[in-house]
mmCIF file of C-alpha atoms and ligand atoms in Angstrom:
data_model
loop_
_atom_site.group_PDB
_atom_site.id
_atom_site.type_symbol
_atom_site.label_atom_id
_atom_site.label_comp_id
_atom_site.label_asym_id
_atom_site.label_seq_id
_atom_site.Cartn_x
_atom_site.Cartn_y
_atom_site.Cartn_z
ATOM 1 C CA UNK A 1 18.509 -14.224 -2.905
ATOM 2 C CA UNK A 2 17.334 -11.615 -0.520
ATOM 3 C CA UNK A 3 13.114 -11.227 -0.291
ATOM 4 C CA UNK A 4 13.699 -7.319 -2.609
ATOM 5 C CA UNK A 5 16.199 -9.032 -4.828
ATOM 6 C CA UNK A 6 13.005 -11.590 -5.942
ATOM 7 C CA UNK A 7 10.503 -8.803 -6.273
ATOM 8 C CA UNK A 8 13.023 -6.982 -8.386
ATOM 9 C CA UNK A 9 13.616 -10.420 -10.773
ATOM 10 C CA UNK A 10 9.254 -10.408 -10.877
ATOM 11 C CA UNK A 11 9.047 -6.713 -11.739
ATOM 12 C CA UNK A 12 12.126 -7.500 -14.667
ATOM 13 C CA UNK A 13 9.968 -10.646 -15.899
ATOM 14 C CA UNK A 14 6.884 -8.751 -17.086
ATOM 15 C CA UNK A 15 7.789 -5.264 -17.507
ATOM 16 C CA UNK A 16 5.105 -2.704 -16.140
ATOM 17 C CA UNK A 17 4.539 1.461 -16.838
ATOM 18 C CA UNK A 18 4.948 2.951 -13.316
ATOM 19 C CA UNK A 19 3.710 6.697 -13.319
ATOM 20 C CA UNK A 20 5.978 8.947 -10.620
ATOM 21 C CA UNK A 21 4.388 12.077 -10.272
ATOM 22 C CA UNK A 22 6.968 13.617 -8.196
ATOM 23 C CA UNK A 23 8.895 14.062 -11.087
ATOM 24 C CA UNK A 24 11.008 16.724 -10.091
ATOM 25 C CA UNK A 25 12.061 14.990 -6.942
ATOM 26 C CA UNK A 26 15.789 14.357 -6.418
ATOM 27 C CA UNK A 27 15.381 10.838 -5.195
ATOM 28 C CA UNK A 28 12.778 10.311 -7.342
ATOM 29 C CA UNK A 29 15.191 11.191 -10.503
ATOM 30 C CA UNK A 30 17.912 9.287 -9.248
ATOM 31 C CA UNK A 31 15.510 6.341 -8.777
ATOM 32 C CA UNK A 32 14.709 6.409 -12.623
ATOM 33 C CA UNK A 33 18.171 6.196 -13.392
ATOM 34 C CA UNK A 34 18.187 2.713 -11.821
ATOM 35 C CA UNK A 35 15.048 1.551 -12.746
ATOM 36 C CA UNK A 36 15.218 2.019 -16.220
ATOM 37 C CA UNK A 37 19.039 0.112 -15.962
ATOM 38 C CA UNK A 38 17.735 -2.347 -14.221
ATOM 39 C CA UNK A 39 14.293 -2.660 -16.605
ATOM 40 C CA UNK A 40 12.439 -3.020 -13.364
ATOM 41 C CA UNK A 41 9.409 -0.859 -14.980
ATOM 42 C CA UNK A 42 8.907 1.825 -17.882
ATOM 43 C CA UNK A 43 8.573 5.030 -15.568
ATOM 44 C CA UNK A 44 6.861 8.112 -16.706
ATOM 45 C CA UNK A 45 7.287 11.234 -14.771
ATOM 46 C CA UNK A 46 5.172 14.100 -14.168
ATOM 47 C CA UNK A 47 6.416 17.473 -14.516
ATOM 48 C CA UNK A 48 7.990 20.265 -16.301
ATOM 49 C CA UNK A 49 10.638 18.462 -18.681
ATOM 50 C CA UNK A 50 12.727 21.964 -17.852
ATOM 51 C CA UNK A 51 12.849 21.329 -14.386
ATOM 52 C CA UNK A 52 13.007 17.646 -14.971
ATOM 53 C CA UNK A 53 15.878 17.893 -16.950
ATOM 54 C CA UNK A 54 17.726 20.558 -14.423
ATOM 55 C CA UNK A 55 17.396 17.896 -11.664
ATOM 56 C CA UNK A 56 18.331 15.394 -13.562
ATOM 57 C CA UNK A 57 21.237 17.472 -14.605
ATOM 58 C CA UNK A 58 22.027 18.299 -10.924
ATOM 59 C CA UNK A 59 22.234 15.101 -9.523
ATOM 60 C CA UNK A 60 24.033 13.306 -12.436
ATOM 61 C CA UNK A 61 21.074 10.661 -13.657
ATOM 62 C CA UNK A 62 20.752 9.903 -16.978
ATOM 63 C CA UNK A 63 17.075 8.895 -17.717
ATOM 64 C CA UNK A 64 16.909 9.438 -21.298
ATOM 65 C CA UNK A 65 15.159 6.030 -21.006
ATOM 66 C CA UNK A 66 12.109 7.904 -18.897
ATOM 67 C CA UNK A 67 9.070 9.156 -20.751
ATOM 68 C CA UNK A 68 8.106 12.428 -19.480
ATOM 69 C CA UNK A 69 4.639 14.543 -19.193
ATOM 70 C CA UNK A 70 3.526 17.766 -18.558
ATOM 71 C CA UNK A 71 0.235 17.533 -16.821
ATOM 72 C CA UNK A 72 -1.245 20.773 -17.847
ATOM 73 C CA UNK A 73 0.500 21.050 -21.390
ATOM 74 C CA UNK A 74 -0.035 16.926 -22.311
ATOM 75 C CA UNK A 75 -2.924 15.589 -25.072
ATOM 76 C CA UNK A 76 -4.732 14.128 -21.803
ATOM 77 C CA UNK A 77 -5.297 17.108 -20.073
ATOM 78 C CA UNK A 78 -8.628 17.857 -21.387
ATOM 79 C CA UNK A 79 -10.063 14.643 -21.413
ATOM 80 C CA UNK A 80 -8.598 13.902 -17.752
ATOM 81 C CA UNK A 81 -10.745 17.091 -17.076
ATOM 82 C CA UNK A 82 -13.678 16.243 -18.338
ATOM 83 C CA UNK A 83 -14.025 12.601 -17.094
ATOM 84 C CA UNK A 84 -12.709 13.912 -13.381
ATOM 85 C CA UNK A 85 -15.708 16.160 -13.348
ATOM 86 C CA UNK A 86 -18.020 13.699 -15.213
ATOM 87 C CA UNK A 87 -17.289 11.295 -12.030
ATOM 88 C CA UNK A 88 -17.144 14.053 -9.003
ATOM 89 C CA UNK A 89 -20.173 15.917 -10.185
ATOM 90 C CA UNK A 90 -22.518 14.472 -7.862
ATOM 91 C CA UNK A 91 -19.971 15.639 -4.967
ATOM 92 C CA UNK A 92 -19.907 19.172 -6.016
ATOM 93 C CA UNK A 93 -17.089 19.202 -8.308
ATOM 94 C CA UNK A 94 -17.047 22.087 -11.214
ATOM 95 C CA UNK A 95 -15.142 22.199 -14.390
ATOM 96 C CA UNK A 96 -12.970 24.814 -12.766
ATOM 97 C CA UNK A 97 -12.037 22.325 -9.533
ATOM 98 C CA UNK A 98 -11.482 19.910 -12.062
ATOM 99 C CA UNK A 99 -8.608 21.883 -14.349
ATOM 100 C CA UNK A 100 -7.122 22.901 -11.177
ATOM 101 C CA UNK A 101 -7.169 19.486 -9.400
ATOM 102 C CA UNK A 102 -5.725 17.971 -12.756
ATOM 103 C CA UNK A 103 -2.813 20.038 -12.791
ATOM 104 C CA UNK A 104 -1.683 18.588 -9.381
ATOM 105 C CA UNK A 105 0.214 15.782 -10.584
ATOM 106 C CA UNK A 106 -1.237 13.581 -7.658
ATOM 107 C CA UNK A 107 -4.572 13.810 -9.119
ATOM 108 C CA UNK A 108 -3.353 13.713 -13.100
ATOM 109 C CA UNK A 109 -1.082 10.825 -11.630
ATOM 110 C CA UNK A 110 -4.208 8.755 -10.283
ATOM 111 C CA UNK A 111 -6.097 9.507 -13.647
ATOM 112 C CA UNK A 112 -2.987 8.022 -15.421
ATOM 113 C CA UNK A 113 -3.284 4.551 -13.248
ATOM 114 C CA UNK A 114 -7.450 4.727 -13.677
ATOM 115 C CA UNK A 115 -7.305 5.565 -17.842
ATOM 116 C CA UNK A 116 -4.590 2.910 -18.267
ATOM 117 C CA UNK A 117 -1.503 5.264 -19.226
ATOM 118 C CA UNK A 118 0.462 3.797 -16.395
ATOM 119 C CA UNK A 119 -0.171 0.195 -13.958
ATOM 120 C CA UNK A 120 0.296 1.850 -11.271
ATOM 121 C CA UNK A 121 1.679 4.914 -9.617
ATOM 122 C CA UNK A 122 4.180 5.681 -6.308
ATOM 123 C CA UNK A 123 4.333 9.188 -4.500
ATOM 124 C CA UNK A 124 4.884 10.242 -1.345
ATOM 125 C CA UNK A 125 8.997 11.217 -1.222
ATOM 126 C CA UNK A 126 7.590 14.787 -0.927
ATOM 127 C CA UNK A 127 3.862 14.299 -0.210
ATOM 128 C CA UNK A 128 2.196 13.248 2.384
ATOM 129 C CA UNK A 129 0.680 10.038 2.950
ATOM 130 C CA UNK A 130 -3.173 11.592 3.182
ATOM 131 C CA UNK A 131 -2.262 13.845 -0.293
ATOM 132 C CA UNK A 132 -1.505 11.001 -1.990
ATOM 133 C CA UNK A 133 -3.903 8.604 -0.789
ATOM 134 C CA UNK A 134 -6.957 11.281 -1.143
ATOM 135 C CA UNK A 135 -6.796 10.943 -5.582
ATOM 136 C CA UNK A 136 -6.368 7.396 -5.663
ATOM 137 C CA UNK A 137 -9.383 6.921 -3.352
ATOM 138 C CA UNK A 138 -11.412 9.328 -5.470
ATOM 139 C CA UNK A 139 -10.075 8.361 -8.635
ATOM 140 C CA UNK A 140 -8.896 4.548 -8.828
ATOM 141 C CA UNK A 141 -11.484 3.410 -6.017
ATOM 142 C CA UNK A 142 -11.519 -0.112 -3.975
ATOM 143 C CA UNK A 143 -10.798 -3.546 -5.531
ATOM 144 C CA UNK A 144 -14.031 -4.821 -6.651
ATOM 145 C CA UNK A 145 -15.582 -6.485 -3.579
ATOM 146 C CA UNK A 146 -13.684 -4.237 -1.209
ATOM 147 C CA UNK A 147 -15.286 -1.277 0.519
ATOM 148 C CA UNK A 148 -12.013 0.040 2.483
ATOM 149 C CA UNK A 149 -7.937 0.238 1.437
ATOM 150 C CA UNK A 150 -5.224 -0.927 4.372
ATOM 151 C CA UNK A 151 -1.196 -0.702 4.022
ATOM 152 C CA UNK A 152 0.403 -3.364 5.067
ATOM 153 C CA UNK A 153 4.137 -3.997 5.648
ATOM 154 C CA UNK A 154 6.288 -7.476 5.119
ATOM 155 C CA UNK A 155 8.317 -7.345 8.119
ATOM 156 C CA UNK A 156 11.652 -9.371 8.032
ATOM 157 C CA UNK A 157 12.930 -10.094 11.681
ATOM 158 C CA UNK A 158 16.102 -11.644 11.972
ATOM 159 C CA UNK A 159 16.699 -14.612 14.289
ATOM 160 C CA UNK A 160 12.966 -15.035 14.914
ATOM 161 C CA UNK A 161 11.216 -18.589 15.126
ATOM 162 C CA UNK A 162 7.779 -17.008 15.388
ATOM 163 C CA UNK A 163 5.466 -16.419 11.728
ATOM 164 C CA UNK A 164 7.036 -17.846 8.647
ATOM 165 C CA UNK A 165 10.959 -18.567 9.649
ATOM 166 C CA UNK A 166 10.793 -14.775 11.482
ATOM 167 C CA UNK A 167 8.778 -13.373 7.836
ATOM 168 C CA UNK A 168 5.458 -11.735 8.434
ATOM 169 C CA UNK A 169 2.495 -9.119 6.960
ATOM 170 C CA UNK A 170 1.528 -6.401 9.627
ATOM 171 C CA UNK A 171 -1.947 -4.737 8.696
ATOM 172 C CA UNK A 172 -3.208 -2.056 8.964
ATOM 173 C CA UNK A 173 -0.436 0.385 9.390
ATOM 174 C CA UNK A 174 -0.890 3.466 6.699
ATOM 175 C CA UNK A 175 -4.639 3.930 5.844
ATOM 176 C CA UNK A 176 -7.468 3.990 8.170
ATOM 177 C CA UNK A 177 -7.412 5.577 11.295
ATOM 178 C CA UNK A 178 -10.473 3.719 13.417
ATOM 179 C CA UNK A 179 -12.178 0.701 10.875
ATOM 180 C CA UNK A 180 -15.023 -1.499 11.607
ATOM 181 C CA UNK A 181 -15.185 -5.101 11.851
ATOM 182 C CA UNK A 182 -15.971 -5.187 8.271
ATOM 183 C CA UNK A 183 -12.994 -3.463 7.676
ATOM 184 C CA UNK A 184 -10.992 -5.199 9.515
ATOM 185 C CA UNK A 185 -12.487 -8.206 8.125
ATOM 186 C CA UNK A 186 -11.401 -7.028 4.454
ATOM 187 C CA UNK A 187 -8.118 -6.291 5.720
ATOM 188 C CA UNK A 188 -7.240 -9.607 6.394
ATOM 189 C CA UNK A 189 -8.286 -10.857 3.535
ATOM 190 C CA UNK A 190 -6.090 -8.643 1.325
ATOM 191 C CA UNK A 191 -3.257 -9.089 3.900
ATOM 192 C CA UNK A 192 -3.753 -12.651 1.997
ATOM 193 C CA UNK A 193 -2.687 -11.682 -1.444
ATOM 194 C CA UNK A 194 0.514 -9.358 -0.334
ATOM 195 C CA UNK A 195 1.874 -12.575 1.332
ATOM 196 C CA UNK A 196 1.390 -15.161 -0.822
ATOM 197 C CA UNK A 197 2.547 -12.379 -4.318
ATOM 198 C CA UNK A 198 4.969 -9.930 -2.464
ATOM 199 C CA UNK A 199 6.138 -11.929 0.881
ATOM 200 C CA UNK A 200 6.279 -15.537 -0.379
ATOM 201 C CA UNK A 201 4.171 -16.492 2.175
ATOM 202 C CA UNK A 202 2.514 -19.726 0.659
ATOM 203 C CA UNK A 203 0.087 -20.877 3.237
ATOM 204 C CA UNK A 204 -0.724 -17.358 5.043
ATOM 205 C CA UNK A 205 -2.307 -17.635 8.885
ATOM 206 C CA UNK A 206 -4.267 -14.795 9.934
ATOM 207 C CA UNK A 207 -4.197 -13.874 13.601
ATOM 208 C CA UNK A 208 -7.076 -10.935 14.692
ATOM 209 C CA UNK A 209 -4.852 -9.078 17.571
ATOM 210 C CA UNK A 210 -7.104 -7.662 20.619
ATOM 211 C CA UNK A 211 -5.605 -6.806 24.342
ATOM 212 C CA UNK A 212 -7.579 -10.264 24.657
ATOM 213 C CA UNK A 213 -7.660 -13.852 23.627
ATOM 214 C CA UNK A 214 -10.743 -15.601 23.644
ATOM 215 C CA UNK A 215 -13.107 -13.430 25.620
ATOM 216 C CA UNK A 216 -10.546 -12.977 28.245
ATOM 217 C CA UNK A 217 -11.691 -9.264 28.709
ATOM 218 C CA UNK A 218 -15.051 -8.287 28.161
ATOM 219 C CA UNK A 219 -15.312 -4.668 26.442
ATOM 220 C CA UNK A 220 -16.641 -3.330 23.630
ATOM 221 C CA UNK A 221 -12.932 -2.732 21.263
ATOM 222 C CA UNK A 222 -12.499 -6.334 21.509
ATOM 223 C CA UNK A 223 -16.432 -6.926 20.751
ATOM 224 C CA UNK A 224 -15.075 -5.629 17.567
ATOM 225 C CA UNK A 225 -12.443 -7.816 17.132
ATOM 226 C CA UNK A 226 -14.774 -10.675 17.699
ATOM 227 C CA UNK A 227 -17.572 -9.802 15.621
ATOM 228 C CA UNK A 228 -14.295 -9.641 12.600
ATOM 229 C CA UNK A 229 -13.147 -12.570 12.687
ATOM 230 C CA UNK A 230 -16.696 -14.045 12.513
ATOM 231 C CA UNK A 231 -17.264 -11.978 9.004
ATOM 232 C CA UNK A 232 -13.631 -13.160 7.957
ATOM 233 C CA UNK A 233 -14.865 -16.298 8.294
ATOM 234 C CA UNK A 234 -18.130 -15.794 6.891
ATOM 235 C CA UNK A 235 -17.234 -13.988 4.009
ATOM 236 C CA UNK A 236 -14.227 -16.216 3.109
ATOM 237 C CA UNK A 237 -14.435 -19.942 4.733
ATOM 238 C CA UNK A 238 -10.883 -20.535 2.555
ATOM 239 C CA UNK A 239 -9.263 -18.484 5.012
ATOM 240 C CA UNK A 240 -6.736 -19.468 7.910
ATOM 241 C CA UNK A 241 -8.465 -16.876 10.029
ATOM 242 C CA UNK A 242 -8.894 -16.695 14.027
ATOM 243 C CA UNK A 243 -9.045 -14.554 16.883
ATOM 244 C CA UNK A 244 -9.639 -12.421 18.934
ATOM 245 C CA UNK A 245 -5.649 -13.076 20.015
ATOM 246 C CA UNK A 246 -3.170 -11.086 22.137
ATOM 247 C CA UNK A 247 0.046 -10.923 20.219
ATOM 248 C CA UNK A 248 1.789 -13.556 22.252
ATOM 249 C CA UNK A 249 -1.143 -15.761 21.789
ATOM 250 C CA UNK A 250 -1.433 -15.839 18.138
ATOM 251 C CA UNK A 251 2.799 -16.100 17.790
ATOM 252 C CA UNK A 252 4.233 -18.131 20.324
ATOM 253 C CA UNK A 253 2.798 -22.292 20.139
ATOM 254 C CA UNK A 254 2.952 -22.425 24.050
ATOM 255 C CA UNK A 255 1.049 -19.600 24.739
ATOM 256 C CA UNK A 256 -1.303 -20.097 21.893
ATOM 257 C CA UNK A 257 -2.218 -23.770 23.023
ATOM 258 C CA UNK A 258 -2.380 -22.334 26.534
ATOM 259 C CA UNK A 259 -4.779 -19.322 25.680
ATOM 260 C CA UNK A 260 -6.595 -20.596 22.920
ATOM 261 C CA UNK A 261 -6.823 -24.616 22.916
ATOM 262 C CA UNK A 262 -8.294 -25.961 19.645
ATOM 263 C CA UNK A 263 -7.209 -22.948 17.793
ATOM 264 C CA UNK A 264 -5.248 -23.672 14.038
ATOM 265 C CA UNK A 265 -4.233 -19.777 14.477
ATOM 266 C CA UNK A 266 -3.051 -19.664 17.716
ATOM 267 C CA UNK A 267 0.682 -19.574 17.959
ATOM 268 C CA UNK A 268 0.760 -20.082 14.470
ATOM 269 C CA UNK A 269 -0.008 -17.011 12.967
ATOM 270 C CA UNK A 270 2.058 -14.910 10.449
ATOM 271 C CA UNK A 271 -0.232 -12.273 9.217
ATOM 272 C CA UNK A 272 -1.213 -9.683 12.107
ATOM 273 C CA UNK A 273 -4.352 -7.814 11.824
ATOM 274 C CA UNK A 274 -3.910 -4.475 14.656
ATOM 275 C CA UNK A 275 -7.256 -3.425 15.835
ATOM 276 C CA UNK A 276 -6.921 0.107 14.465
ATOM 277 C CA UNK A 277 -4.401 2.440 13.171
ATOM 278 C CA UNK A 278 -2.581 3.465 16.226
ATOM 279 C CA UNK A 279 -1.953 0.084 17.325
ATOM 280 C CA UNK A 280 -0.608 -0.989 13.650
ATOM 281 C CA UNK A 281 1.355 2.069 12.878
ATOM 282 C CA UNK A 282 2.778 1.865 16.970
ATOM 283 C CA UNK A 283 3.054 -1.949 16.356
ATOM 284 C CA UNK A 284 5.196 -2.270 12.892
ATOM 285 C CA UNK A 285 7.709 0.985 14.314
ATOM 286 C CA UNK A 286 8.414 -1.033 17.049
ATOM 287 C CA UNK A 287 9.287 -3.998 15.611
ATOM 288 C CA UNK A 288 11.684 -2.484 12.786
ATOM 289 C CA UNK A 289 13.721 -0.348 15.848
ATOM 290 C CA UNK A 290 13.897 -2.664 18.741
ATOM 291 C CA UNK A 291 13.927 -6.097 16.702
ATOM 292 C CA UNK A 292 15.766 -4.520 13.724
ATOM 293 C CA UNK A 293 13.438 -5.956 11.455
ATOM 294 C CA UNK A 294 13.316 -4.935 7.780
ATOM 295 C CA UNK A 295 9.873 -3.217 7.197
ATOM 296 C CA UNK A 296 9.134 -3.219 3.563
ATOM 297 C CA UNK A 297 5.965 -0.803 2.974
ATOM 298 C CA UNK A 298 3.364 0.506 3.446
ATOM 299 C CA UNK A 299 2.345 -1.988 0.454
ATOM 300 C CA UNK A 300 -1.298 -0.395 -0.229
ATOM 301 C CA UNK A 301 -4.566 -3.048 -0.173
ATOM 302 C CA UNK A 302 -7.609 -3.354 -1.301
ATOM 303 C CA UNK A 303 -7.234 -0.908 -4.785
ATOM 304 C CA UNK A 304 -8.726 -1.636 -7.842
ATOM 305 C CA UNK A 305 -4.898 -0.570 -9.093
ATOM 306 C CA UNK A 306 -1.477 -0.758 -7.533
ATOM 307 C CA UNK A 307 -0.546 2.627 -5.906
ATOM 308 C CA UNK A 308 2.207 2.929 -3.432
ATOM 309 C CA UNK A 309 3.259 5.606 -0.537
ATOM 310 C CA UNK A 310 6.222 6.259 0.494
ATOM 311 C CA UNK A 311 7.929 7.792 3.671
ATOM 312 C CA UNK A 312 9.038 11.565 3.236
ATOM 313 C CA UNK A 313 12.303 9.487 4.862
ATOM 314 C CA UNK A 314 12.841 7.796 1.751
ATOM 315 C CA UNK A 315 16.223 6.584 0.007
ATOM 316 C CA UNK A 316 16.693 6.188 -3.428
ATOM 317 C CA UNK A 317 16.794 2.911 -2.836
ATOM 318 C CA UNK A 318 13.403 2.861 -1.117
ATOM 319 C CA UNK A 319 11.960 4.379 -4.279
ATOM 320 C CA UNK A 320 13.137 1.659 -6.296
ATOM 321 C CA UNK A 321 12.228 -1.050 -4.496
ATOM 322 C CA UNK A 322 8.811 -0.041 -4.309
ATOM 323 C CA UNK A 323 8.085 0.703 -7.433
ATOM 324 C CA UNK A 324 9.514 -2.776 -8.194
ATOM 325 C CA UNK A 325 6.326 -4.183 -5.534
ATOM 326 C CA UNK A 326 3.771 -1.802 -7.403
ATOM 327 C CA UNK A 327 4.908 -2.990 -10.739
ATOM 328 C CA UNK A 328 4.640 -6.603 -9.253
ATOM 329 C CA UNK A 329 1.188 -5.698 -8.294
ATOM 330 C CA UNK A 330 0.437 -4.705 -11.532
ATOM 331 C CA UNK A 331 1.272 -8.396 -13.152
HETATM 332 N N1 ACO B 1 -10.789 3.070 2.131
HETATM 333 C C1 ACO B 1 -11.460 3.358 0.981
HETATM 334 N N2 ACO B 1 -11.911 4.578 0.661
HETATM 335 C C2 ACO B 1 -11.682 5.555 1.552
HETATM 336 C C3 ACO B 1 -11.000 5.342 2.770
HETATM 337 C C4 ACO B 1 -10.542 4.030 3.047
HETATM 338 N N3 ACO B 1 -9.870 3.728 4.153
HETATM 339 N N4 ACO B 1 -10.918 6.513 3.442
HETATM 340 C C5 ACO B 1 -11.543 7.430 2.674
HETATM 341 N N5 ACO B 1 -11.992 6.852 1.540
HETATM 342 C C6 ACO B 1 -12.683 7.494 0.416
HETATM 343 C C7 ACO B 1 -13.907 8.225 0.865
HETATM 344 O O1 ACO B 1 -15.035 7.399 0.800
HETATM 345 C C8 ACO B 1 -13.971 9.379 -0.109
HETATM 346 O O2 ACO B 1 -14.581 8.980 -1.303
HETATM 347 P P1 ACO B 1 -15.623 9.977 -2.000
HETATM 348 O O3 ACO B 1 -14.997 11.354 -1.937
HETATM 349 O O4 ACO B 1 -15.754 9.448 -3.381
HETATM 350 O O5 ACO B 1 -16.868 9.912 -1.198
HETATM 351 C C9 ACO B 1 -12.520 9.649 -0.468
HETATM 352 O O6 ACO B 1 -11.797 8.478 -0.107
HETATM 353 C C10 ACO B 1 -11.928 10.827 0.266
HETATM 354 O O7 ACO B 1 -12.296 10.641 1.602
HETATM 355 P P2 ACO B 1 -12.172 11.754 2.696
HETATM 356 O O8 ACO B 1 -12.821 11.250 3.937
HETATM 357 O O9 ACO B 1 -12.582 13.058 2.158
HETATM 358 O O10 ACO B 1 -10.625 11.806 2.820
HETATM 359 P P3 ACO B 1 -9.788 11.991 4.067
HETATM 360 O O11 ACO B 1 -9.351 13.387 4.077
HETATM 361 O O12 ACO B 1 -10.398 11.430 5.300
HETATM 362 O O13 ACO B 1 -8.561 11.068 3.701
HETATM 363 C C11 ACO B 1 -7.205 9.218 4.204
HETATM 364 C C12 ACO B 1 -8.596 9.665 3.727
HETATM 365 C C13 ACO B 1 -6.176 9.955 3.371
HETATM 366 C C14 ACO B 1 -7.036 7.747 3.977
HETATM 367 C C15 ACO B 1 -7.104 9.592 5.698
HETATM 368 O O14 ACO B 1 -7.919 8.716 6.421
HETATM 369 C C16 ACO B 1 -5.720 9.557 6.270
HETATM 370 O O15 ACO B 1 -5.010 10.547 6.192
HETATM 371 N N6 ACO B 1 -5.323 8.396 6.923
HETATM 372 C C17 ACO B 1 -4.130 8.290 7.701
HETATM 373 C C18 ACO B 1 -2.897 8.301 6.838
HETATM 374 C C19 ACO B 1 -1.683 8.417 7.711
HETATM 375 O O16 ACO B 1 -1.376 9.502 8.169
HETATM 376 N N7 ACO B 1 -1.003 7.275 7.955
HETATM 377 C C20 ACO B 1 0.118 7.207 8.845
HETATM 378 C C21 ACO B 1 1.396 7.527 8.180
HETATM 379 S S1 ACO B 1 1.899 6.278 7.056
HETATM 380 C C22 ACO B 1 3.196 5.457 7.802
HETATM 381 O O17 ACO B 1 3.654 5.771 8.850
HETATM 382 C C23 ACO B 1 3.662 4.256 7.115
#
């Protein structure tokens, strides 16, 4: 059984609500059609149920099974409304900002995922990543503990002896564009819990990646590398945590015992940390087209509640499989 076919058997196993507020999205429709077959999650989609129904009509899916709401014209509108303001207030928000905002089915979406309606929520087949991220920061928030939110991908390289049997978690390649060492120190911990629940990564080994491997170059990017790993540690001594690695350090066992003698990481690592978003985003694109790696993702981090992004590029397919990860999430 193939690494999707599992998450789809977890999402069956303990069905979760799954709001998709694109819900007059072609692919998105389609999507419902085979999620609601499959019983991967109850979906709800936003929208007109007029234009709903006339996409649905066009592109031949029958989601009868769906439940469908009208933002504006649905018994939560008001109260959405009210608490969005209630919680923005402070930050300028007015009761007119508010109705407007919760008509946008991004925001109404989020306030669905925060007020329990739905688990958890996937967008982005028409929207971009920073529209849909922007409600779910305001609204949902961080993970208790967590200050910051990462995407991470499972990457799935064929014929590779490096990571876990050629499996690994990239990090971060979606969110945030320039993070701090405490950031990056939170994304490796929550690169944790998507391998060991989504990847199947049991024992997860966390390499920090620099242009340097143990104070091999002395500047002040990989200062922040260091001074990462050090709160990684701090912060959570359970972790199999080191760095600051090059890439070939932290994968390959010569190198890594070459580079960095007495590391446990080096050469053994199967989660990546990048230093920033360039190098993640750069990093994970690479990998999928010249190693043609499966790159399942962005899987978002560090949320108090499961919301997923997806690529404008999206297939059907995509959209199915990750709302069977969010609704895994959700468990
Ligand atoms: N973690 C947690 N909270 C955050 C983060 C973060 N990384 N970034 C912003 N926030 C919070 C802010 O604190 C703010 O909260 P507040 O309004 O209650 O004070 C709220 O989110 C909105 O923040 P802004 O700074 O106003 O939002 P911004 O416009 O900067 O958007 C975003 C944040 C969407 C994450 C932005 O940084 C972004 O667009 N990132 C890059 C996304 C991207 O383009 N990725 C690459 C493509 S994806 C792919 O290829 C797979």
């Amino acid at each position: 059984m193939t690494l999707l076919e599992q998450i789809r058997d977890k999402a069956r196993s303990n069905r979760k609500t799954i709001v998709l507020p694109e819900g007059t999205e072609e692919r998105t429709v389609k999507a419902t059609e085979i999620i609601i077959k499959e019983q991967l999650a109850n979906p709800i989609l936003l929208g007109d149920p007029n234009e709903i129904a006339a996409v649905a009509g066009k592109v031949g899916a029958n989601i009868s099974g769906a439940e469908i709401i009208d933002p504006k014209n649905s018994k939560y509108y008001e109260g959405f409304v009210n608490e969005f303001y209630e919680m923005r207030k402070s930050k300028g928000m007015t009761i007119d900002k508010a109705q407007a905002l919760m008509s946008d089915p991004l925001y109404f979406g989020s306030m669905c995922v925060y007020k329990n309606v739905a688990d958890g929520e996937v967008a982005g087949a028409r929207n971009t990543t920073g529209d849909v991220l922007r409600p779910a920061l305001q609204i949902i928030r961080t993970a208790p503990g967590m200050n910051s939110v990462s995407g991470a991908f499972i990457m799935i390289v064929p014929e590779c002896e490096f990571g876990d049997r050629g499996l690994f978690v990239f990090a971060d390649c979606a969110v945030t564009p320039n993070p701090t060492a405490e950031q990056l120190a939170e994304f490796a911990f929550q690169s944790t819990e998507t391998a060991r629940k989504l990847a199947g990564i049991s024992d997860p080994v966390i390499g920090m990646l620099s242009f340097s491997t143990k104070g091999s170059a002395d500047h002040e990017l990989v200062d922040k590398v260091i001074k990462a790993t050090e709160i990684a540690k701090q912060r959570w001594p359970e972790l199999a945590v080191d760095g600051e690695f090059q890439a070939d350090a932290a994968l390959v066992p010569k190198v890594g015992a070459s580079k960095a003698p007495g590391s446990t990481v080096a050469g053994k690592a199967n989660v990546l940390i990048f230093p920033d978003l360039q190098a993640g985003n750069i990093g994970y694109k690479l990998v999928q087209r010249m190693a043609k790696a499966e790159a399942i993702g962005p899987i978002l981090q560090g949320m108090a509640k499961p919301v997923n992004d997806l690529s404008r590029g999206c297939s059907v397919e995509d959209v199915v499989n990750v709302v069977a990860m969010t609704a895994v999430k959700a468990q």
